[in-house]
Coordinates of C-alpha atoms and ligand atoms in Angstrom, one line a residue:
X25 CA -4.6 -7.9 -17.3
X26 CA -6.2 -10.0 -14.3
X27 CA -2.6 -10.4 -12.6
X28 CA -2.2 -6.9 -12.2
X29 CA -6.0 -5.8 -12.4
X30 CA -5.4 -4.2 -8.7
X31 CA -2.2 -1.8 -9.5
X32 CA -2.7 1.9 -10.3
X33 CA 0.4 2.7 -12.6
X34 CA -0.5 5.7 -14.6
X35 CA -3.7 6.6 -12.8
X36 CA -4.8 9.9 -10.9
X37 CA -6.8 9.9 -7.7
X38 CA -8.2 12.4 -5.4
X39 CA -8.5 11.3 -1.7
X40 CA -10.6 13.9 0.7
X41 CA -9.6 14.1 3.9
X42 CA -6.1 12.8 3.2
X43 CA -4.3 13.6 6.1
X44 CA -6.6 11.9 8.1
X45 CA -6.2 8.2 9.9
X46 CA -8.2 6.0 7.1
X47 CA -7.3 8.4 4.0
X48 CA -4.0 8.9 5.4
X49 CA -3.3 5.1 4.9
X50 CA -5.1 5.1 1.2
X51 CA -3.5 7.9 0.0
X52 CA -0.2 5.5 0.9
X53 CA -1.4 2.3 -0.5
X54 CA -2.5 4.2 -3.8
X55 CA 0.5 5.7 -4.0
X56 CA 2.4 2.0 -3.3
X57 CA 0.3 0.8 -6.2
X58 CA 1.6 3.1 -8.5
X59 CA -1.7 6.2 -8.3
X60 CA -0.2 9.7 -8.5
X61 CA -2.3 11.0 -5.6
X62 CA -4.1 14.3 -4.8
X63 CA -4.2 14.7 -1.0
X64 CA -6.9 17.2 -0.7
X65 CA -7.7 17.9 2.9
X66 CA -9.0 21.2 5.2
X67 CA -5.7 20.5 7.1
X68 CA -3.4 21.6 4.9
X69 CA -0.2 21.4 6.9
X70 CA -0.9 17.3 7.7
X71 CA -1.5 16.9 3.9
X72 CA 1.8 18.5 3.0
X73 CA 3.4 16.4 5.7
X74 CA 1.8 13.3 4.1
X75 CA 2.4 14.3 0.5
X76 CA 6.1 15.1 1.5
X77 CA 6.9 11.5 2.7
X78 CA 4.9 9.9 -1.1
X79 CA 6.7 9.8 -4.2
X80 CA 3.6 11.1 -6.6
X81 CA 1.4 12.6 -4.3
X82 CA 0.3 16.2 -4.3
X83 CA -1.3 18.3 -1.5
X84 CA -4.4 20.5 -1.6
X85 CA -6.1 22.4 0.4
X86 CA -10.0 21.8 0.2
X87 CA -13.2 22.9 2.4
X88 CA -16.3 20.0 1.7
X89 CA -18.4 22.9 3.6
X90 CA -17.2 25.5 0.5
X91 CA -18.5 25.0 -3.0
X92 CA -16.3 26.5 -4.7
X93 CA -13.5 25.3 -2.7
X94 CA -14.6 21.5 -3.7
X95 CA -15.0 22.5 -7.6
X96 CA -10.9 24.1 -7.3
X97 CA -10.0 20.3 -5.8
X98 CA -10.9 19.4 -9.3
X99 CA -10.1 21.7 -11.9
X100 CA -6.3 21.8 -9.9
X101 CA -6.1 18.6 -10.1
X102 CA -6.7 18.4 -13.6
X103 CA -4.1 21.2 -14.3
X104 CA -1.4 19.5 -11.9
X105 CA -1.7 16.0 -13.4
X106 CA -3.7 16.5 -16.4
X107 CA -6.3 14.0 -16.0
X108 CA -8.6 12.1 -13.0
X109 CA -9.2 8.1 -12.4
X110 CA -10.1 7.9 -9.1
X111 CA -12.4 10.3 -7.2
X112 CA -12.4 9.1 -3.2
X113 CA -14.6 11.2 -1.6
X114 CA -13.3 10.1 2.6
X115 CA -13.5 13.5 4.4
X116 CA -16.3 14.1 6.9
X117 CA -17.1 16.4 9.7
X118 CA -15.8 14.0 12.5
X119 CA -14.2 14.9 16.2
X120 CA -15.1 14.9 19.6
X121 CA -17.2 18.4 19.8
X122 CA -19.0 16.9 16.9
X123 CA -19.8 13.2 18.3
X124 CA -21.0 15.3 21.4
X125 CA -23.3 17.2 19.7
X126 CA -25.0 14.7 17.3
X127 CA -27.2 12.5 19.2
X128 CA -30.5 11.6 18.8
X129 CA -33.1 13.6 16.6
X130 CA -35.4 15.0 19.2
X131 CA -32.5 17.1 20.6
X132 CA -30.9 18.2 17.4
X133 CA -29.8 21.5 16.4
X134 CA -31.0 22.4 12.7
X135 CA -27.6 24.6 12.3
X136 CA -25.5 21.2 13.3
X137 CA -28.0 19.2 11.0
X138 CA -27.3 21.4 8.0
X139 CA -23.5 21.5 8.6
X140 CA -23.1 17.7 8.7
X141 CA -25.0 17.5 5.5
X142 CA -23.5 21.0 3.7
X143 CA -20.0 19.0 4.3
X144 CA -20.8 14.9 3.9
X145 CA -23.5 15.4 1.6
X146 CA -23.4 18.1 -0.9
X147 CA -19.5 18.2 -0.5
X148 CA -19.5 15.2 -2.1
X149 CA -22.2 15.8 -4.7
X150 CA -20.2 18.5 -6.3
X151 CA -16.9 16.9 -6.1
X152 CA -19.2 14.3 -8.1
X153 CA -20.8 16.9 -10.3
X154 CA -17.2 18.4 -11.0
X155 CA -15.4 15.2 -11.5
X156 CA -17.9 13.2 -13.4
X157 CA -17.1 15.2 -17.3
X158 CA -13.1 13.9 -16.3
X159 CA -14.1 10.0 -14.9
X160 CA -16.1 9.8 -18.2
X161 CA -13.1 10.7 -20.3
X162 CA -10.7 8.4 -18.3
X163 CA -13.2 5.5 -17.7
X164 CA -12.8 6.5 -13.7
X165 CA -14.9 5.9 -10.8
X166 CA -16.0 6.8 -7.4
X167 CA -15.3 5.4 -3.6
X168 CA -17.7 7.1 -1.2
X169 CA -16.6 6.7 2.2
X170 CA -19.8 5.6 4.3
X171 CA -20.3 3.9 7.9
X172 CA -21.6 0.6 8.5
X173 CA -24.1 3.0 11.3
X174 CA -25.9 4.2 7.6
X175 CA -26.8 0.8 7.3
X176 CA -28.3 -0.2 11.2
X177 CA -29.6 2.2 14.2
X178 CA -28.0 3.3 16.7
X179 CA -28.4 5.9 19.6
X180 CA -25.8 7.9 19.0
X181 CA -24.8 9.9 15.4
X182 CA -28.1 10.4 13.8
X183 CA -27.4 13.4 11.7
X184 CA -23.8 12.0 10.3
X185 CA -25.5 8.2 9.9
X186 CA -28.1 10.1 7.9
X187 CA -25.8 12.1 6.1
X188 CA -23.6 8.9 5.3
X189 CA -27.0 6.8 4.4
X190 CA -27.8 10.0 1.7
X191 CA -24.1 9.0 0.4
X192 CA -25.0 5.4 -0.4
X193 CA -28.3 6.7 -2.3
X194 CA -25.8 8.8 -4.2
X195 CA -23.6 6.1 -4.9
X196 CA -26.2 4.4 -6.3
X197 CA -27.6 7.3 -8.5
X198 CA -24.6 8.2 -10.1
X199 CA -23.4 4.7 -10.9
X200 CA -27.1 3.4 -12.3
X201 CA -26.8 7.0 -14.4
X202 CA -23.0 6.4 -15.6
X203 CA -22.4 3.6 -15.4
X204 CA -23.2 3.1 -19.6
X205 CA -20.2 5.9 -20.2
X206 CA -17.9 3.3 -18.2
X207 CA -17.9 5.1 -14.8
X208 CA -18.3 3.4 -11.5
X209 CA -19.7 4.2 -8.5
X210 CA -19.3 2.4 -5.3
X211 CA -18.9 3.0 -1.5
X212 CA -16.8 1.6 1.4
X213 CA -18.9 1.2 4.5
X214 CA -16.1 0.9 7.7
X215 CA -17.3 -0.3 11.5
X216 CA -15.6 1.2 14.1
X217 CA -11.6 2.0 12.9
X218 CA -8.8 2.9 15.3
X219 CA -7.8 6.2 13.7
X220 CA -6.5 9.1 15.8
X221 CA -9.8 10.9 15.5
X222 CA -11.5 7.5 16.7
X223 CA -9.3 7.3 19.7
X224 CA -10.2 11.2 20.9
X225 CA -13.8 10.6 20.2
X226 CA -14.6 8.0 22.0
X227 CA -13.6 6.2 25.4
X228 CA -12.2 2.7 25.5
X229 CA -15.3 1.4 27.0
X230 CA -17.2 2.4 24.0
X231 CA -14.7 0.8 21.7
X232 CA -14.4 -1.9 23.8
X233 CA -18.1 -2.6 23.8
X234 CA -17.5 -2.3 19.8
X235 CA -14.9 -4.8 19.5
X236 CA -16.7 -7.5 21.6
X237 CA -19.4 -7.4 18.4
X238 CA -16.7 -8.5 15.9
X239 CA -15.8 -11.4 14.0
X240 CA -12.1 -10.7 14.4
X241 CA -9.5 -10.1 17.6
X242 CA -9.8 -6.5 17.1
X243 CA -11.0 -3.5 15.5
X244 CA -10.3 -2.6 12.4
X245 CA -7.1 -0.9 11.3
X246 CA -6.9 2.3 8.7
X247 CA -5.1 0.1 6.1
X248 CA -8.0 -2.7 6.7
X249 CA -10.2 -0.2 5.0
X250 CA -7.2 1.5 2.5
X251 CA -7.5 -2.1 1.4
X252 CA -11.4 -2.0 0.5
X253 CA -10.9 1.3 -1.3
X254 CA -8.5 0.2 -3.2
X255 CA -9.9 -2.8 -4.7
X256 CA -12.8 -0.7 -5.5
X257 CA -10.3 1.7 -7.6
X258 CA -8.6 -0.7 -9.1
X259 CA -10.0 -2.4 -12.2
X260 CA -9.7 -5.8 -10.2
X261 CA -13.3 -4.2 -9.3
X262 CA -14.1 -3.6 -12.8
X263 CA -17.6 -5.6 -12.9
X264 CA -18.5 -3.9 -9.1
X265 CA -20.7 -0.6 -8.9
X266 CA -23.4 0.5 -7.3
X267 CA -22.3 -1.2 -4.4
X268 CA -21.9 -0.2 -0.5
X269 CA -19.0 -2.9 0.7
X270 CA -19.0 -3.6 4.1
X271 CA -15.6 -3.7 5.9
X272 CA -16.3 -4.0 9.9
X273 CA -14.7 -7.1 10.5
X274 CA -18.1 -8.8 10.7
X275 CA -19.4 -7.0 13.0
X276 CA -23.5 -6.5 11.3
X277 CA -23.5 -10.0 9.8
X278 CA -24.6 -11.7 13.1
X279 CA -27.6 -12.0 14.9
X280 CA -27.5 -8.9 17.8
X281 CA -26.7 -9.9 21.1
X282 CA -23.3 -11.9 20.0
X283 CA -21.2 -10.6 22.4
X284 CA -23.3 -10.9 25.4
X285 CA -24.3 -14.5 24.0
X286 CA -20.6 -15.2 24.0
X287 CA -19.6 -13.6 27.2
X288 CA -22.7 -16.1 28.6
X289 CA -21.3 -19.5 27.1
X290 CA -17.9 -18.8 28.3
X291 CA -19.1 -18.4 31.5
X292 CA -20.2 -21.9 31.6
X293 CA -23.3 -20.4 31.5
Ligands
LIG7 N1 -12.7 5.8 12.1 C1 -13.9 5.2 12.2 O1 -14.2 4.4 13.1 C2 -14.8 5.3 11.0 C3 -15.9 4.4 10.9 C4 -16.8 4.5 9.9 C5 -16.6 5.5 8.9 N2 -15.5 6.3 9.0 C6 -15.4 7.3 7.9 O2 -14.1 7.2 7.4 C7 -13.7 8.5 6.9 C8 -12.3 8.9 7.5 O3 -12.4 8.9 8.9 P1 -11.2 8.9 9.9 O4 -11.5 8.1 11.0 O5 -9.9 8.6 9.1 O6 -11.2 10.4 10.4 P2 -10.0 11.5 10.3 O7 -10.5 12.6 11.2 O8 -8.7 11.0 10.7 O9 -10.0 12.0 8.8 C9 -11.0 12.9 8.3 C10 -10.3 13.9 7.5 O10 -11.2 14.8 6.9 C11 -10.7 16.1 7.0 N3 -11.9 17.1 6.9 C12 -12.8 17.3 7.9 N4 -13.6 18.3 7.5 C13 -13.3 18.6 6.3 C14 -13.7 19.6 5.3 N5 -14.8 20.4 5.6 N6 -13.1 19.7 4.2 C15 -12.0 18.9 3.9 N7 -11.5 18.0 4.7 C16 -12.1 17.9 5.9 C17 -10.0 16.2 8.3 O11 -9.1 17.3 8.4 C18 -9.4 14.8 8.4 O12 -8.0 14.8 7.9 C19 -14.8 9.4 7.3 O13 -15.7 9.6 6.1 C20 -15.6 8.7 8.3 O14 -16.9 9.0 8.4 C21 -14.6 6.2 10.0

């Protein structure tokens, strides 16, 4: 079993927002591995796209921000592949309008506030709610998609970092509460990740300034993360839940001030 602990053959997974940079490249490694995979996305035409191009994968049009919407993403699921391994819950409210408009708390609008968390937050606790009676029968788990900015301050994003930090309370919830039914529960926490969205949200300096803070020669890429989910999935990650794993190419395990400390010493400073 340990050699191929980390294939999928014969198991279902949902991936919300699966058209998108970082789902887009799960929904293709799950898929690689074997998954059959529900691409479940508000943009329906990209998810048809995607699913077109991946033997086993299925489109489906979901809205987090809808209830009911969310609870369909299941129950279809169930009746187009008849049972559910994997729930990875990846879609958020994300863009450019949206990183202008989430700043810092004093000037936050409470309609914004509630959005970000009617999508993030409760989207995700009812895909939860609705998938959890199907993981238990399958021995499935979760992969919450977080952001290592749940985990450290910043000045920018404080509704979707609190939104995302609500996630990782959920993860934990969920897996101390089902975990003795054999369902896990664990979350994926990405640094900054060149994704098409990434790129139209924010400037090169930005991401620049980003990249200078990590361990590696570069930001990360989609598939770095796809790769993190996917362990997760797998039953390589069989004794892992309850966990928030970070993937940001190392960028909060230093002391702050790295880059400017390095940009000093290389300076002959
Ligand atoms: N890219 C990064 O730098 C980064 C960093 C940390 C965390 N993340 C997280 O990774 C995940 C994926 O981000 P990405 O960079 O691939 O962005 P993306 O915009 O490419 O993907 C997000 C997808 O979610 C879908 N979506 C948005 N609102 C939805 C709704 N109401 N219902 C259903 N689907 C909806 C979008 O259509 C899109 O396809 C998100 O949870 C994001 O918070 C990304």
């Amino acid at each position: 079993m340990a050699q191929d602990a980390i294939r999928m053959d014969g198991k279902v997974a949902i991936v919300t927002g699966g058209a998108g940079g970082i789902g887009g490249a799960t929904a293709r490694l799950l898929t690689a591995r074997g998954a059959k995979v529900v691409i479940a996305d508000i943009a329906f035409a990209r998810a048809i796209d995607l699913a077109r191009e991946l033997p086993g994968a299925h489109a489906l049009e979901v809205d987090l921000e809808d209830p009911q919407s969310v609870e369909n993403m299941v129950e279809e699921t169930l009746a187009h592949f008849g049972r559910l391994d994997v729930l990875h819950n990846n879609a958020a409210l994300l863009g450019p309008d949206v990183a202008l408009a989430d700043t810092d708390v004093e000037s936050m609008d409470t309609a914004f506030w509630d959005r970000t968390f009617a999508i993030n937050v409760r989207g995700t606790m009812i895909a939860c709610r609705t998938a959890l009676p199907h993981l238990r029968a399958s021995k499935g788990n979760i992969v919450n998609t977080v952001t290592n900015l749940a985990l450290q301050g910043h000045i920018v994003q404080a509704a979707y970092s609190s939104s995302k930090a609500a996630i990782i309370q959920m993860t934990r919830a969920i897996a101390a509460s089902h975990g003795v039914h054999g369902v896990r529960c664990n979350a994926v926490a990405p640094g900054m990740t060149v994704t098409p969205s990434l790129l139209e949200a924010f400037p090169a300096g930005l991401r620049e300034a980003v990249e200078a803070e990590t361990l590696r020669d570069r930001l990360g890429a989609p598939e770095d993360i796809a790769e993190a989910v996917a362990f997760l999935a797998s039953d390589a990650a069989r004794n892992v839940t309850g966990e928030v794993l970070v993937c940001d190419g190392g960028s909060a395990s230093h002391v702050p001030g790295l880059a400017p400390f390095r940009a000093f010493l290389a300076a002959g400073g």
